[in-house]
């Protein structure tokens, strides 16, 4: 579904991503791991087109999307849940969800499907509440729901557990697990919370200083080389 090959990216003179490659298949969850500041968010922004790449290629569903702006990638089925959530604080929960649907072609119905409330029941009771009045965990659920209403084929999640209480982390894990089980979506999950990623990932990639330093499948995620790159 997603193929990222040999991406380089710079912030001014600093070389932030160095020849990074990864791929995510349909029905699979790939965990992107690494300490603070190694380039995870930068990579996800390049994948979504929020940042341009200096070199390399991003392919989605077999097509080259490297030069497409984010909204065109969204229209093709890529969805992005940014780090820190970035929900619209002054819009209601319902309006936030409707914004998420704006990526869909105008020909398709823009009604919020009941399914999203099955995944996140709390949102149903809060439809009229302003996003900014929700707790951090509820905002994270709203941000994920906003991505899902677009019915994406790829969802990119940037540290969804950051600053969130344990009970809501469990709810979010359940949703990601369910999406994975459903098998029609590719999931790119960036995490610093190792146990959370280990529970959900089919494969993993570890970044260090902008480079991939380890990768493997689920069974290898507990390896010493992985832990070494994650411990602080
Ligand atoms: N907008 C920016 N301008 C300049 N440097 C940045 C910018 N955003 C991030 N950086 C730097 O790029 C590196 C990678 O950051 P980031 O991708 O946010 O890492 P991570 O998500 O892994 O914590 C860090 O050294 C960070 O300070
Ligand atoms: Mg980050």
mmCIF file of C-alpha atoms and ligand atoms in Angstrom, residues 36-37 39-42 83 158-159 190 192, ligand 2:
data_model
loop_
_atom_site.group_PDB
_atom_site.id
_atom_site.type_symbol
_atom_site.label_atom_id
_atom_site.label_comp_id
_atom_site.label_asym_id
_atom_site.label_seq_id
_atom_site.Cartn_x
_atom_site.Cartn_y
_atom_site.Cartn_z
ATOM 1 C CA UNK A 36 12.881 11.759 20.755
ATOM 2 C CA UNK A 37 14.295 13.900 17.952
ATOM 3 C CA UNK A 39 13.140 12.218 12.760
ATOM 4 C CA UNK A 40 9.953 10.178 13.165
ATOM 5 C CA UNK A 41 7.531 13.084 12.830
ATOM 6 C CA UNK A 42 9.561 14.528 9.988
ATOM 7 C CA UNK A 83 1.431 14.342 16.965
ATOM 8 C CA UNK A 158 2.049 9.946 15.264
ATOM 9 C CA UNK A 159 2.446 8.979 18.951
ATOM 10 C CA UNK A 190 4.827 5.918 15.285
ATOM 11 C CA UNK A 192 7.797 5.838 21.836
HETATM 12 MG MG1 LIG B 2 7.629 13.302 16.874
#
